[in-house]
Short mmCIF file of C-alpha atoms in Angstrom, two decimals:
data_model
loop_
_atom_site.label_atom_id
_atom_site.label_comp_id
_atom_site.label_asym_id
_atom_site.label_seq_id
_atom_site.Cartn_x
_atom_site.Cartn_y
_atom_site.Cartn_z
CA MET A 290 114.97 38.32 164.22
CA ALA A 291 115.62 34.58 164.46
CA ARG A 292 119.16 33.36 165.12
CA TRP A 293 119.51 29.91 163.60
CA VAL A 294 122.35 27.44 164.16
CA ALA A 295 122.64 23.98 162.63
CA GLY A 296 124.43 20.65 162.64
CA LEU A 297 125.31 18.52 159.61
CA ASP A 298 126.40 14.90 159.30
CA GLY A 299 127.04 12.94 156.11
CA CYS A 300 124.47 10.25 155.25
CA ARG A 301 123.97 7.99 152.23
CA GLY A 302 125.01 10.45 149.56
CA ALA A 303 123.57 13.54 151.25
CA TRP A 304 123.64 15.42 154.56
CA ALA A 305 121.50 14.97 157.66
CA GLY A 306 120.73 18.37 159.14
CA ALA A 307 119.25 19.75 162.35
CA LEU A 308 118.45 23.42 163.00
CA ILE A 309 117.28 25.42 166.00
CA ASP A 310 116.46 29.07 166.68
CA LEU A 311 118.60 30.27 169.58
CA ASP A 312 116.01 32.90 170.49
CA ASP A 313 113.10 30.44 170.45
CA PRO A 314 114.28 26.83 171.00
CA ALA A 315 110.75 25.59 170.35
CA ARG A 316 111.43 26.44 166.71
CA TRP A 317 113.51 23.67 165.19
CA ARG A 318 113.49 21.35 162.23
CA CYS A 319 115.39 18.39 160.83
CA THR A 320 116.19 17.97 157.17
CA ARG A 321 118.16 16.07 154.57
CA VAL A 322 119.96 18.17 151.96
CA PRO A 323 121.89 17.06 148.88
CA ARG A 324 124.59 19.70 149.36
CA VAL A 325 125.99 21.75 152.22
CA ILE A 326 125.29 24.97 150.35
CA ASP A 327 121.57 24.09 150.34
CA LEU A 328 121.53 24.62 154.10
CA LEU A 329 123.88 27.61 154.14
CA ASP A 330 121.79 29.43 151.54
CA GLY A 331 118.47 27.99 152.76
CA PRO A 332 115.60 29.93 154.32
CA GLU A 333 117.11 29.96 157.83
CA ALA A 334 120.64 30.83 156.59
CA PRO A 335 122.24 29.54 159.84
CA ALA A 336 124.87 31.86 161.24
CA CYS A 337 126.84 28.92 162.64
CA ILE A 338 126.95 25.31 161.44
CA GLY A 339 128.84 22.42 162.97
CA ILE A 340 129.72 19.84 160.34
CA ASP A 341 131.22 16.38 160.72
CA VAL A 342 133.80 16.64 157.94
CA PRO A 343 137.48 17.61 157.89
CA ILE A 344 138.11 21.27 157.06
CA GLY A 345 141.66 22.46 156.44
CA LEU A 346 143.86 20.09 154.42
CA PRO A 347 147.64 20.34 154.80
CA ASP A 348 149.77 19.72 151.73
CA ARG A 349 151.92 17.47 153.90
CA VAL A 350 150.99 15.65 157.09
CA SER A 351 153.35 14.72 159.92
CA GLY A 352 153.01 12.93 163.22
CA GLY A 353 150.16 10.65 162.13
CA GLY A 354 147.60 13.26 161.08
CA ARG A 355 146.59 16.89 161.22
CA SER A 356 147.15 18.74 164.48
CA ALA A 357 143.36 18.71 165.02
CA ASP A 358 143.19 14.94 164.57
CA ARG A 359 146.00 14.40 167.05
CA ALA A 360 144.40 16.71 169.61
CA ALA A 361 141.02 14.99 169.28
CA ARG A 362 142.59 11.54 169.66
CA ALA A 363 144.48 12.70 172.75
CA LEU A 364 141.20 13.87 174.31
CA LEU A 365 139.37 10.61 173.50
CA GLY A 366 142.10 8.36 174.84
CA ALA A 367 140.95 4.76 174.47
CA GLY A 368 138.31 5.85 171.97
CA ARG A 369 140.86 7.52 169.71
CA SER A 370 140.29 5.13 166.79
CA SER A 371 137.05 6.99 165.89
CA VAL A 372 139.20 9.90 164.63
CA PHE A 373 140.86 8.76 161.43
CA PRO A 374 143.96 10.56 160.14
CA VAL A 375 143.09 12.87 157.26
CA PRO A 376 145.51 12.41 154.33
CA PRO A 377 147.31 15.35 152.69
CA ARG A 378 145.44 17.48 150.17
CA PRO A 379 146.83 15.78 147.01
CA ALA A 380 145.54 12.41 148.24
CA VAL A 381 142.09 13.84 148.99
CA TYR A 382 141.79 14.83 145.32
CA ALA A 383 143.24 11.61 143.89
CA ALA A 384 141.39 9.98 141.01
CA SER A 385 141.44 6.49 142.53
CA TYR A 386 141.96 4.73 145.84
CA ASP A 387 145.32 3.34 144.74
CA ALA A 388 146.45 6.83 143.72
CA ALA A 389 145.23 8.24 147.03
CA LYS A 390 147.26 5.69 148.98
CA ALA A 391 150.39 6.45 146.97
CA LEU A 392 149.99 10.23 147.28
CA SER A 393 149.27 9.97 151.00
CA ARG A 394 152.37 7.88 151.66
CA ALA A 395 154.47 10.33 149.63
CA GLY A 396 153.05 13.32 151.52
CA SER A 397 153.15 12.07 155.11
CA ALA A 398 155.81 11.38 157.73
CA PRO A 399 155.68 8.72 158.97
CA PRO A 400 154.01 7.49 155.78
CA PHE A 401 150.40 6.34 156.04
CA ALA A 402 147.64 5.50 153.61
CA PRO A 403 143.92 6.26 154.06
CA SER A 404 141.66 3.35 154.93
CA ILE A 405 138.94 2.36 152.48
CA GLN A 406 136.42 3.85 154.93
CA CYS A 407 138.28 7.15 154.75
CA TRP A 408 138.45 6.98 150.94
CA ASN A 409 134.70 6.44 150.75
CA ILE A 410 133.96 9.71 152.56
CA LEU A 411 136.53 11.87 150.80
CA ARG A 412 133.90 13.05 148.34
CA TYR A 413 132.24 14.85 151.28
CA VAL A 414 135.62 16.38 152.17
CA ARG A 415 136.10 17.57 148.59
CA GLU A 416 132.61 19.09 148.52
CA VAL A 417 133.26 21.22 151.59
CA ASP A 418 136.82 22.09 150.59
CA ASP A 419 135.70 23.22 147.13
CA LEU A 420 132.89 25.23 148.69
CA LEU A 421 135.11 27.07 151.18
CA ARG A 422 137.86 27.78 148.67
CA GLY A 423 135.26 29.15 146.24
CA ARG A 424 133.44 31.15 148.92
CA PRO A 425 135.95 31.85 151.71
CA ASP A 426 133.42 34.06 153.52
CA LEU A 427 131.54 30.90 154.49
CA ALA A 428 134.44 29.75 156.70
CA ALA A 429 133.09 32.08 159.39
CA ARG A 430 129.85 30.06 159.46
CA LEU A 431 130.99 26.47 158.82
CA HIS A 432 133.01 24.71 161.53
CA GLU A 433 134.47 21.20 161.79
CA VAL A 434 133.18 19.03 164.61
CA HIS A 435 133.38 15.34 165.48
CA PRO A 436 130.33 13.60 167.01
CA GLU A 437 132.32 11.23 169.19
CA VAL A 438 134.32 14.15 170.58
CA ALA A 439 131.03 15.95 171.28
CA PHE A 440 129.41 12.99 173.06
CA PHE A 441 132.61 12.27 175.01
CA ARG A 442 132.62 15.84 176.30
CA LEU A 443 128.88 15.83 177.08
CA ASN A 444 129.47 12.63 179.06
CA GLY A 445 131.96 14.41 181.32
CA ASP A 446 135.02 13.49 179.24
CA ARG A 447 134.28 9.79 179.64
CA ARG A 448 133.64 7.03 177.13
CA LEU A 449 130.01 6.14 176.56
CA GLY A 450 128.77 2.80 177.78
CA ALA A 451 127.71 1.47 174.38
CA GLY A 452 128.34 2.14 170.70
CA LYS A 453 125.84 3.43 168.16
CA LYS A 454 126.20 0.31 166.01
CA GLY A 455 126.36 -3.41 166.75
CA PRO A 456 124.49 -5.51 169.31
CA ALA A 457 124.28 -2.72 171.91
CA ARG A 458 123.01 -0.19 169.34
CA ALA A 459 119.69 0.53 171.09
CA GLU A 460 121.45 1.21 174.39
CA GLY A 461 124.05 3.39 172.68
CA LEU A 462 121.46 5.48 170.86
CA ALA A 463 119.41 5.91 174.06
CA GLU A 464 122.52 7.06 175.94
CA ARG A 465 123.25 9.64 173.25
CA ARG A 466 119.68 10.93 173.30
CA ALA A 467 119.88 11.41 177.06
CA LEU A 468 123.13 13.38 176.71
CA LEU A 469 121.63 15.64 174.06
CA ILE A 470 118.64 16.43 176.27
CA GLU A 471 120.93 17.11 179.24
CA ALA A 472 122.88 19.46 176.96
CA GLY A 473 119.75 21.55 176.52
CA LEU A 474 118.20 20.40 173.24
CA PRO A 475 114.39 20.10 173.32
CA ALA A 476 113.24 16.56 174.05
CA ALA A 477 110.87 16.74 171.08
CA LEU A 478 113.80 17.49 168.76
CA VAL A 479 115.98 14.75 170.19
CA GLY A 480 113.11 12.25 170.00
CA SER A 481 112.05 13.24 166.49
CA ARG A 482 112.11 10.66 163.72
CA PRO A 483 115.00 10.88 161.26
CA GLN A 484 114.18 12.16 157.80
CA PRO A 485 113.77 9.54 155.04
CA GLY A 486 117.21 8.36 153.99
CA VAL A 487 118.80 9.35 157.31
CA GLY A 488 119.89 6.66 159.77
CA ALA A 489 119.18 6.99 163.48
CA ASP A 490 122.90 7.33 164.23
CA ASP A 491 123.38 10.03 161.57
CA HIS A 492 120.38 11.90 162.98
CA LEU A 493 121.91 11.94 166.47
CA ASP A 494 125.33 12.88 165.11
CA ALA A 495 123.74 15.90 163.38
CA LEU A 496 122.17 16.86 166.72
CA ALA A 497 125.57 16.56 168.43
CA ALA A 498 127.00 18.85 165.74
CA LEU A 499 124.13 21.24 166.49
CA VAL A 500 125.10 21.38 170.18
CA VAL A 501 128.66 22.28 169.23
CA ALA A 502 127.43 24.96 166.79
CA ARG A 503 125.33 26.46 169.58
CA ASP A 504 128.38 26.60 171.85
CA ILE A 505 130.57 28.08 169.11
CA ALA A 506 127.97 30.81 168.55
CA ALA A 507 127.97 31.51 172.31
CA GLY A 508 131.78 31.59 172.53
CA ARG A 509 131.83 28.55 174.84
CA ALA A 510 133.21 25.84 172.55
CA GLU A 511 136.76 24.52 172.91
CA PRO A 512 139.15 24.38 169.92
CA LEU A 513 141.26 21.26 169.47
CA PRO A 514 144.12 22.13 169.45
CA LYS A 515 144.25 25.42 171.34
CA VAL A 516 146.56 26.96 168.75
CA ILE A 517 144.76 26.80 165.40
CA GLU A 518 146.85 26.15 162.30
CA ARG A 519 145.72 27.01 158.78
CA ASP A 520 146.25 25.25 155.48
CA SER A 521 147.72 26.85 152.36
CA TYR A 522 144.28 28.29 151.50
CA GLY A 523 143.86 29.87 154.92
CA LEU A 524 141.28 27.34 156.12
CA PRO A 525 141.46 26.54 159.85
CA ILE A 526 142.64 23.12 160.99
CA VAL A 527 140.59 22.66 164.17
CA ILE A 528 137.95 20.33 165.61
CA TRP A 529 135.53 22.10 167.94
CA ALA A 530 134.33 20.45 171.15
CA PRO A 531 131.26 21.59 173.11
CA ALA A 532 131.55 23.38 176.42
CA VAL A 533 132.21 21.37 179.56
CA PRO A 534 128.79 20.51 181.08
CA ALA A 535 127.82 22.89 183.86
CA VAL A 536 126.78 19.99 186.07
CA ALA A 537 129.04 16.94 186.30
CA ARG A 538 127.36 13.65 185.38
CA PRO A 539 127.26 10.99 188.10
#
């Protein structure tokens, strides 16, 4: 019986996915799905999925973000800006950006408003939140991860030498591929071409989410924070990091 795990990362109106069979790592595939449920209820029915999207939305937010966001930023240190503060639930479901900013300021202490970049991805947040509130059993299979947290951990809790965008993009993508292979993913999977409509960076972020899903399934992943809060619907507020590499990087 195959034991599939998967990683998901948002991409251009859909989701970039990567799957692997834990019992036969030579069996893997990459995909692009319109909805998260398409992977959950797909032929492999992964038992564990790491997904780069906030899960668990407090009605009010204090201290500059959810406890998971604060814990992830503390781990990343100088790279903390890659973890944006998730606004309170009412702001996530606002009808417009202006309404979201107003609702976020009213529901946070100290008050903050989501950036336009955050607003543009909130539809992904709503999709997953609606899914888990409608089918709470899926919360045991779908887990929040953050690619930059994953790569930071795989790099020995150190910042990577280059980003995945900008002038050093090629170097940054190559560095991430090397980390994924060191983490135990097949080189053929890591070197595979992204699916049509999936950017190279989204493809690698889905693979990073896959590594975390594998470690969650094995009981090796680290929760950020250690003490997991839950929102008013019982959804966990936690970002999962992969296990500390067995061999320290030079």
